[in-house]
Short mmCIF file of C-alpha atoms in Angstrom, two decimals:
data_model
loop_
_atom_site.label_atom_id
_atom_site.label_comp_id
_atom_site.label_asym_id
_atom_site.label_seq_id
_atom_site.Cartn_x
_atom_site.Cartn_y
_atom_site.Cartn_z
CA MET B 1 45.43 73.46 97.50
CA GLU B 2 48.70 75.17 99.68
CA THR B 3 48.12 78.79 98.34
CA VAL B 4 44.29 78.13 99.60
CA ILE B 5 45.13 76.89 103.06
CA MET B 6 47.48 80.29 103.51
CA ILE B 7 44.90 82.11 102.63
CA ALA B 8 42.35 80.28 104.81
CA GLN B 9 44.78 80.49 107.58
CA LEU B 10 45.29 84.80 106.77
CA ILE B 11 41.73 85.32 106.59
CA LEU B 12 41.29 83.72 110.25
CA GLY B 13 44.29 84.93 112.36
CA LEU B 14 43.51 88.36 111.39
CA SER B 15 39.26 87.59 111.55
CA ILE B 16 39.87 87.00 115.11
CA LEU B 17 42.46 89.61 116.10
CA VAL B 18 40.68 92.45 114.41
CA GLY B 19 37.11 91.33 116.25
CA LEU B 20 38.99 91.08 119.33
CA HIS B 21 40.46 94.61 118.84
CA GLU B 22 37.34 96.06 117.85
CA PHE B 23 35.57 94.47 120.67
CA GLY B 24 38.05 95.68 123.40
CA HIS B 25 36.95 99.53 121.46
CA LEU B 26 33.20 98.28 121.61
CA LEU B 27 33.16 97.28 125.70
CA ALA B 28 35.33 99.97 127.07
CA ALA B 29 32.64 102.58 124.91
CA LYS B 30 29.66 100.50 126.45
CA ALA B 31 30.66 100.80 130.05
CA PHE B 32 30.39 104.51 129.87
CA GLY B 33 27.29 104.64 128.31
CA MET B 34 28.64 105.71 124.77
CA ARG B 35 26.28 104.90 121.81
CA VAL B 36 28.30 102.61 119.11
CA GLU B 37 26.76 102.99 115.98
CA GLN B 38 28.46 100.00 114.24
CA PHE B 39 31.04 97.26 114.84
CA SER B 40 32.68 95.74 111.65
CA ILE B 41 35.29 92.82 111.31
CA GLY B 42 36.64 93.89 108.03
CA PHE B 43 36.13 96.61 105.64
CA PRO B 44 33.39 97.06 103.13
CA PRO B 45 31.39 96.47 101.50
CA LYS B 46 29.38 94.52 103.53
CA ILE B 47 28.85 91.00 103.66
CA PHE B 48 25.81 90.26 106.16
CA SER B 49 24.87 92.32 109.41
CA PHE B 50 22.12 92.37 111.82
CA LYS B 51 21.33 94.84 114.25
CA TYR B 52 21.10 94.47 118.16
CA GLY B 53 20.09 97.15 120.22
CA GLU B 54 21.77 100.85 119.23
CA THR B 55 24.75 98.72 117.60
CA GLU B 56 24.64 97.67 113.77
CA TYR B 57 27.19 94.40 114.24
CA ALA B 58 28.55 93.47 110.18
CA LEU B 59 31.17 90.88 108.33
CA SER B 60 32.91 92.65 105.71
CA ALA B 61 34.72 91.62 102.87
CA ILE B 62 37.94 92.91 103.08
CA PRO B 63 39.40 91.52 105.89
CA LEU B 64 42.32 93.79 106.41
CA GLY B 65 40.83 95.49 109.13
CA GLY B 66 38.18 96.24 110.69
CA PHE B 67 36.34 99.51 113.11
CA VAL B 68 33.79 100.60 115.61
CA LYS B 69 31.90 103.73 115.03
CA ILE B 70 30.83 105.57 118.11
CA SER B 71 28.54 108.97 117.94
CA GLY B 72 30.23 111.99 118.28
CA MET B 73 34.02 110.81 117.52
CA ILE B 74 36.18 111.91 114.62
CA ASP B 75 37.59 108.71 113.41
CA GLU B 76 38.43 107.25 109.83
CA SER B 77 34.83 107.71 108.38
CA LEU B 78 35.32 111.90 108.57
CA ASP B 79 31.81 112.00 109.83
CA THR B 80 31.34 115.64 111.24
CA LYS B 81 28.00 116.16 110.53
CA ASN B 82 26.87 116.32 113.63
CA MET B 83 29.86 117.54 115.49
CA ASP B 84 28.76 121.90 115.26
CA LYS B 85 25.95 120.68 117.36
CA GLU B 86 26.06 120.47 121.54
CA PRO B 87 27.00 117.12 122.16
CA GLU B 88 24.50 114.46 123.73
CA PRO B 89 25.35 113.06 126.45
CA TYR B 90 25.75 109.32 124.69
CA GLU B 91 28.46 110.72 122.49
CA PHE B 92 32.09 110.29 123.21
CA ARG B 93 33.57 113.45 122.46
CA ALA B 94 30.63 114.34 126.10
CA LYS B 95 32.54 111.90 128.24
CA PRO B 96 35.89 112.84 130.19
CA ALA B 97 39.11 112.63 128.66
CA TRP B 98 39.74 110.07 130.87
CA GLN B 99 37.22 107.37 129.34
CA ARG B 100 37.30 108.22 126.01
CA LEU B 101 41.37 107.18 126.54
CA ILE B 102 40.68 103.98 128.04
CA VAL B 103 38.06 103.77 124.63
CA MET B 104 40.74 104.15 122.19
CA MET B 105 43.12 102.55 124.67
CA GLY B 106 40.20 99.64 124.63
CA GLY B 107 41.76 97.74 121.42
CA ILE B 108 45.20 97.52 122.25
CA ILE B 109 44.79 96.03 125.47
CA VAL B 110 42.63 93.38 124.27
CA ASN B 111 45.20 92.50 121.77
CA VAL B 112 48.08 92.49 124.17
CA ILE B 113 45.71 89.86 126.82
CA THR B 114 45.06 87.87 123.61
CA GLY B 115 48.66 87.25 123.27
CA ILE B 116 49.64 87.15 126.04
CA ILE B 117 47.06 84.19 126.94
CA ILE B 118 47.66 82.37 123.42
CA PHE B 119 51.81 81.77 124.62
CA ILE B 120 50.51 80.69 128.01
CA PHE B 121 48.62 77.88 126.57
CA LEU B 122 50.76 77.07 124.01
CA GLN B 123 53.65 76.75 126.72
CA TYR B 124 51.39 75.06 128.76
CA GLY B 125 50.05 72.75 126.05
CA TYR B 126 53.08 71.64 124.03
CA GLY B 127 55.98 73.14 125.86
CA GLU B 128 59.33 73.36 124.15
CA THR B 129 61.60 70.69 122.05
CA TYR B 130 65.00 72.15 121.08
CA GLU B 131 68.29 70.85 119.91
CA SER B 132 70.66 70.95 122.53
CA LYS B 133 74.21 73.13 122.61
CA ASP B 134 75.75 70.09 123.07
CA ASN B 135 75.12 69.08 119.62
CA ILE B 136 77.26 72.00 118.22
CA THR B 137 79.80 71.36 120.98
CA GLU B 138 80.37 67.82 120.20
CA ASN B 139 81.18 67.76 116.21
CA GLY B 140 80.75 71.84 115.71
CA ILE B 141 78.71 73.68 113.42
CA TYR B 142 78.25 73.37 109.02
CA ALA B 143 78.33 76.85 107.75
CA TYR B 144 75.94 77.89 104.19
CA GLU B 145 77.27 80.49 102.35
CA PRO B 146 75.91 83.50 104.20
CA ALA B 147 78.24 82.15 107.49
CA LYS B 148 81.21 81.92 105.11
CA GLU B 149 80.75 85.04 103.82
CA ILE B 150 81.07 86.77 107.69
CA GLY B 151 83.87 84.68 108.48
CA LEU B 152 82.39 81.37 109.83
CA GLN B 153 83.85 77.66 108.92
CA THR B 154 82.46 74.58 109.14
CA GLY B 155 83.88 72.78 112.03
CA ASP B 156 84.18 75.73 113.99
CA ILE B 157 82.46 75.18 117.80
CA ILE B 158 80.54 78.03 119.06
CA ILE B 159 81.21 78.79 122.60
CA ASN B 160 79.17 82.43 123.16
CA VAL B 161 77.24 84.65 121.34
CA ASN B 162 77.54 88.10 123.22
CA GLY B 163 79.77 87.01 125.73
CA LYS B 164 76.83 85.10 127.17
CA GLU B 165 76.51 81.28 127.22
CA TYR B 166 73.62 79.99 125.30
CA GLU B 167 71.65 76.85 125.61
CA LYS B 168 69.33 75.79 122.52
CA VAL B 169 71.19 75.69 119.00
CA SER B 170 67.97 78.30 117.52
CA ASP B 171 69.83 80.88 120.36
CA LEU B 172 72.43 81.80 118.05
CA THR B 173 70.22 82.62 115.18
CA SER B 174 67.16 84.43 117.08
CA SER B 175 65.95 87.33 116.52
CA ASP B 176 67.08 88.49 119.98
CA VAL B 177 70.75 88.23 118.81
CA LEU B 178 70.10 89.15 115.08
CA LEU B 179 68.00 92.45 116.20
CA GLU B 180 70.94 92.99 118.24
CA THR B 181 73.20 95.97 117.13
CA ASP B 182 77.37 94.74 116.71
CA SER B 183 76.35 91.21 118.01
CA TYR B 184 79.23 88.35 117.68
CA TYR B 185 80.37 85.07 118.35
CA THR B 186 83.18 83.21 119.99
CA VAL B 187 84.38 80.17 118.52
CA LEU B 188 86.78 77.50 118.60
CA ARG B 189 88.69 76.93 115.99
CA ASP B 190 92.03 74.64 115.50
CA GLY B 191 91.69 75.13 119.33
CA LYS B 192 92.19 79.15 119.10
CA GLU B 193 89.13 81.42 120.60
CA ILE B 194 87.99 84.03 117.19
CA VAL B 195 85.75 86.68 117.74
CA VAL B 196 83.05 86.56 114.78
CA PRO B 197 81.42 89.87 113.87
CA ILE B 198 77.79 89.48 113.03
CA PRO B 199 76.63 92.57 110.61
CA ASN B 200 73.62 94.53 111.45
CA ASP B 201 72.19 93.51 108.52
CA MET B 202 72.54 89.69 109.38
CA ILE B 203 68.70 89.30 109.42
CA GLU B 204 68.43 90.63 106.34
CA ARG B 205 70.29 88.49 104.76
CA ILE B 206 69.23 85.30 105.91
CA SER B 207 65.91 85.81 105.17
CA GLU B 208 63.82 85.51 101.75
CA ASP B 209 60.39 85.43 100.76
CA ASN B 210 59.39 85.30 104.64
CA GLN B 211 61.37 82.32 105.19
CA ARG B 212 64.90 82.01 107.05
CA VAL B 213 67.82 80.71 104.73
CA ALA B 214 70.19 77.87 105.60
CA PHE B 215 73.00 80.10 107.77
CA ILE B 216 74.76 77.31 110.39
CA SER B 217 73.33 74.13 111.77
CA PRO B 218 75.28 71.44 113.55
CA LEU B 219 76.78 68.75 111.75
CA TYR B 220 74.45 65.75 111.94
CA GLU B 221 76.09 62.47 112.14
CA PHE B 222 73.45 59.91 110.47
CA GLU B 223 71.89 56.86 108.76
CA VAL B 224 69.68 55.63 106.10
CA ASP B 225 66.44 55.52 107.45
CA ASN B 226 63.08 55.42 105.46
CA ILE B 227 63.91 54.57 101.46
CA GLN B 228 61.51 55.95 98.93
CA PRO B 229 60.10 52.42 96.55
CA GLN B 230 61.86 52.16 93.08
CA SER B 231 64.11 55.16 93.83
CA ASN B 232 67.83 55.69 92.95
CA ALA B 233 68.67 54.46 96.72
CA ASP B 234 65.84 51.49 96.45
CA MET B 235 67.73 50.67 92.75
CA ALA B 236 71.41 50.81 94.26
CA GLY B 237 70.36 48.31 97.52
CA LEU B 238 70.51 50.64 100.36
CA ILE B 239 68.57 49.54 103.20
CA PRO B 240 67.41 51.26 106.07
CA GLY B 241 70.45 51.91 109.07
CA ASP B 242 73.07 51.70 106.45
CA LYS B 243 75.68 54.05 107.45
CA ILE B 244 77.21 56.01 104.44
CA ILE B 245 80.52 56.93 104.76
CA ALA B 246 82.66 57.33 101.57
CA VAL B 247 81.47 58.64 97.85
CA ASN B 248 83.69 58.24 95.31
CA GLY B 249 86.08 57.03 97.73
CA GLU B 250 86.05 60.51 100.02
CA GLU B 251 84.80 60.46 103.33
CA VAL B 252 81.57 62.06 104.60
CA LYS B 253 80.76 61.50 108.64
CA TYR B 254 78.73 64.12 108.58
CA PHE B 255 74.57 64.25 106.14
CA GLN B 256 75.77 68.04 105.02
CA PHE B 257 79.03 66.89 103.52
CA LEU B 258 77.22 63.92 101.67
CA ARG B 259 74.52 66.49 100.37
CA GLU B 260 77.70 68.66 99.03
CA LYS B 261 79.05 65.49 97.20
CA LEU B 262 74.98 64.68 95.88
CA GLU B 263 74.74 68.33 94.27
CA SER B 264 78.29 68.37 92.66
CA ASN B 265 77.19 65.00 91.35
CA LYS B 266 73.95 65.36 89.70
CA GLY B 267 72.95 63.10 87.23
CA GLU B 268 75.74 61.05 87.40
CA GLU B 269 77.02 57.21 88.54
CA ILE B 270 78.89 57.50 92.39
CA ARG B 271 80.38 54.77 94.22
CA LEU B 272 78.75 54.86 97.44
CA THR B 273 80.77 53.45 100.48
CA ILE B 274 78.81 51.66 103.12
CA LYS B 275 78.83 50.37 106.55
CA ARG B 276 76.85 47.73 107.37
CA ASN B 277 76.27 45.63 110.04
CA GLU B 278 79.80 46.29 111.14
CA LYS B 279 81.09 45.49 107.07
CA ILE B 280 82.18 47.43 104.93
CA GLU B 281 80.65 47.44 101.38
CA ASN B 282 80.81 49.63 98.03
CA LEU B 283 77.35 50.02 96.18
CA GLN B 284 76.90 52.26 92.82
CA ALA B 285 74.17 54.74 92.87
CA LYS B 286 72.61 56.59 90.34
CA VAL B 287 71.71 60.66 91.58
CA GLY B 288 68.90 61.64 90.32
CA ASP B 289 68.74 65.41 88.47
CA ASP B 290 68.26 67.17 91.53
CA GLY B 291 70.75 65.82 93.59
CA LEU B 292 69.10 63.46 95.68
CA LEU B 293 68.91 59.83 96.00
CA GLY B 294 65.00 59.07 97.24
CA PHE B 295 66.33 58.04 101.38
CA ARG B 296 65.48 60.27 103.99
CA PRO B 297 68.38 59.84 107.24
CA LYS B 298 67.72 59.51 110.35
CA MET B 299 69.97 62.69 112.40
CA ASP B 300 72.06 61.84 115.47
CA VAL B 301 70.98 64.58 117.37
CA GLU B 302 70.42 65.51 120.44
CA LEU B 303 66.71 67.11 121.02
CA GLU B 304 65.71 68.79 124.65
CA HIS B 305 61.80 68.99 125.35
CA GLU B 306 61.02 70.72 128.90
CA GLU B 307 57.14 70.28 130.38
CA PHE B 308 56.10 73.42 132.45
CA THR B 309 52.72 73.25 134.55
CA PHE B 310 50.29 76.37 133.94
CA ALA B 311 52.25 78.20 137.19
CA GLU B 312 55.40 78.01 135.05
CA SER B 313 53.31 78.88 131.97
CA ILE B 314 52.09 81.92 132.99
CA PRO B 315 55.74 84.01 133.53
CA THR B 316 57.19 82.03 130.52
CA GLY B 317 54.39 82.38 128.12
CA THR B 318 54.09 85.97 129.15
CA ALA B 319 57.51 87.07 128.70
CA LYS B 320 57.68 85.79 125.00
CA ALA B 321 54.26 87.84 124.23
CA PHE B 322 56.19 91.22 125.18
CA ASN B 323 59.70 90.27 124.06
CA VAL B 324 57.79 89.81 120.56
CA ILE B 325 57.25 93.91 121.29
CA TRP B 326 60.13 94.70 122.20
CA LEU B 327 61.88 92.89 118.98
CA ASN B 328 59.58 95.27 117.17
CA ILE B 329 61.12 98.04 119.12
CA LYS B 330 64.39 96.89 117.74
CA GLY B 331 64.06 96.13 114.80
CA PHE B 332 62.55 99.56 113.44
CA GLY B 333 65.67 100.98 115.42
CA LYS B 334 67.60 98.83 112.32
CA ILE B 335 64.90 100.74 109.70
CA PHE B 336 65.38 103.96 111.12
CA ARG B 337 69.10 104.04 111.31
CA GLY B 338 69.94 102.02 108.38
CA GLU B 339 70.83 99.05 108.78
CA VAL B 340 68.33 96.81 107.27
CA SER B 341 65.70 98.24 104.20
CA ALA B 342 62.29 98.72 104.54
CA SER B 343 61.48 96.77 101.50
CA GLU B 344 63.22 93.98 103.03
CA SER B 345 61.39 93.99 106.89
CA LEU B 346 57.75 95.05 106.16
CA SER B 347 55.22 92.47 104.84
CA GLY B 348 51.63 92.99 103.46
CA PRO B 349 49.45 90.10 103.73
CA ILE B 350 50.61 88.25 101.02
CA GLY B 351 53.91 87.84 103.07
CA ILE B 352 51.66 86.93 106.33
CA ALA B 353 49.88 84.08 104.58
CA GLN B 354 53.71 83.15 103.70
CA ILE B 355 54.47 83.17 107.05
CA PHE B 356 51.59 81.07 108.01
CA GLY B 357 52.36 78.60 105.46
CA GLY B 358 50.84 76.02 103.10
CA GLU B 359 50.49 73.42 105.85
CA TRP B 360 47.39 73.72 108.61
CA VAL B 361 49.54 72.86 112.11
CA TRP B 362 47.93 74.28 114.85
CA GLN B 363 50.18 75.20 116.94
CA LYS B 364 51.97 77.12 114.10
CA PHE B 365 48.93 78.97 113.15
CA TRP B 366 48.67 79.66 116.80
CA GLY B 367 51.84 80.49 117.58
CA ILE B 368 51.53 83.02 114.32
CA THR B 369 48.56 84.75 115.64
CA GLY B 370 49.78 85.49 119.20
CA LEU B 371 52.70 86.79 117.36
CA LEU B 372 50.43 89.10 115.18
CA SER B 373 48.36 90.07 118.07
CA MET B 374 51.29 91.92 119.89
CA VAL B 375 52.29 93.70 116.74
CA LEU B 376 49.23 94.57 116.42
CA ALA B 377 48.76 96.08 119.33
CA PHE B 378 52.53 97.63 119.20
CA MET B 379 51.90 98.97 115.80
CA ASN B 380 48.00 100.73 116.82
CA PHE B 381 50.26 102.02 119.44
CA LEU B 382 52.56 104.20 117.31
CA PRO B 383 52.00 107.94 117.85
CA ILE B 384 50.40 108.36 114.10
CA PRO B 385 47.15 110.29 113.32
CA ALA B 386 44.09 107.30 112.90
CA LEU B 387 46.15 104.68 114.43
CA ASP B 388 44.96 104.14 118.40
CA GLY B 389 47.79 105.71 119.36
CA GLY B 390 47.32 109.35 117.87
CA HIS B 391 44.05 109.36 119.70
CA VAL B 392 46.26 108.66 122.76
CA VAL B 393 48.39 111.35 122.15
CA PHE B 394 46.22 113.82 121.79
CA LEU B 395 44.05 112.83 124.72
CA SER B 396 47.07 112.64 126.90
CA TYR B 397 47.67 116.47 125.87
CA GLU B 398 44.16 117.43 126.91
CA ILE B 399 44.28 115.28 130.33
CA VAL B 400 48.13 117.29 130.68
CA SER B 401 46.96 120.46 129.99
CA GLY B 402 43.45 121.01 130.27
CA ARG B 403 42.78 122.05 126.42
CA LYS B 404 41.09 120.03 124.37
CA PRO B 405 42.48 120.01 120.36
CA SER B 406 39.78 121.70 118.27
CA ASP B 407 37.48 118.98 116.11
CA LYS B 408 38.92 120.95 112.81
CA PHE B 409 42.23 119.67 113.74
CA LEU B 410 41.53 116.16 114.99
CA GLU B 411 39.46 116.11 111.52
CA ASN B 412 42.67 116.88 109.39
CA ALA B 413 45.10 115.16 111.59
CA GLN B 414 42.97 112.32 110.92
CA LYS B 415 42.75 112.93 107.17
CA VAL B 416 46.58 113.16 107.16
CA GLY B 417 46.70 110.11 109.52
CA MET B 418 44.40 108.32 106.72
CA VAL B 419 46.86 109.25 103.93
CA LEU B 420 50.00 107.58 105.93
CA LEU B 421 48.02 104.39 106.40
CA LEU B 422 46.93 103.95 102.95
CA SER B 423 50.45 104.92 102.09
CA LEU B 424 52.00 102.54 104.38
CA MET B 425 49.50 99.49 103.18
CA ALA B 426 49.80 100.54 99.47
CA PHE B 427 54.13 99.79 100.06
CA ALA B 428 53.24 96.29 101.48
CA ILE B 429 51.33 95.33 99.45
CA PHE B 430 52.93 96.29 96.28
CA ASN B 431 56.19 95.14 97.99
CA ASP B 432 55.33 91.85 98.55
CA ILE B 433 53.59 91.62 94.93
CA TRP B 434 57.66 92.93 93.70
CA LYS B 435 58.75 89.75 95.88
CA VAL B 436 56.88 87.59 94.89
CA ILE B 437 57.44 88.25 91.31
CA PHE B 438 60.89 88.99 91.27
#
């Protein structure tokens, strides 16, 4: 069922974004009197279609893109049969270069607007809930294996990142920090300030199958909360409100320490020292083969929630939307500099579906869709023939120089671009499959 939900979210999200992108081209073309022959969400074969006016509207079977066929334009269809004739007034090639430029920018503009609107309404509708920095300054961090590898230690108190104050725990592992070059943490350890450099490939080290690997977290004090009936915790006599303070006589003040003890005693009998109603008791418990006892902890964590008025949501949501593009630029920079590998950084449809996840949560769905809308705008703006950005380059050249590239040149450029795009798509899909299998 999780796989079905992943696929459904992927198809719905991409269909919305591709449909709006192509609709941007269609609106601009019709506004300048160009004939639009076909509008398709998805690639052939067609599932169904209908004709309204001069345009055929279609829904096609492969939901990895879409297209708008405008008369007199050399596009991915490579239809050049009428290019040797004089252009008709309604054709793309008959219009001024500035109008053609707006048509080619139409999809990108609509995707940017869509992303901004989504982020604004998410900000307004849900606000922001986050862990305060106080959770770290009070007890310090728990360093998982990737954190230990770069020199962090459990109990470190992170004072700042890149010399700047931070407000949220999530700021420490944000893409802004991990995609920056030569980032560093300043930590307080045993009363001394120490600088811990963050490797330039850190974002790759803590990513696995498009999900973040445990890196650092605040040390959480805890107590027993919900207990699964007939579980080892239930059989041992634990009740909600108990505080586990030791395992086999060794102190476990924080939940992460308890997890360590349970992991190292899988399938074994252990002695739990608990504090119940200000009294100390000892219980015998069996650890499951999965390293669990069967209860849900209640963490002593400080959460902050910030609400935004609609007026406040406009600048903050817009900033979040454009930050996606900035992060993409920095990400490509890391790939080109060889700091992270393309195979680990690029994802195809399977990877995107995994990001959506197997649970349908509307807030998460719209958050990812908004992010993908900005990514789609950015990718389409790249100066690659067959992408909107390639057409923008050629049209900008025509506007500046006053000379239009020949139809033969545009046709060959389109062919080269199609080969590049199909190769990139094949690489992304194969890379996704490789990650799933291996």
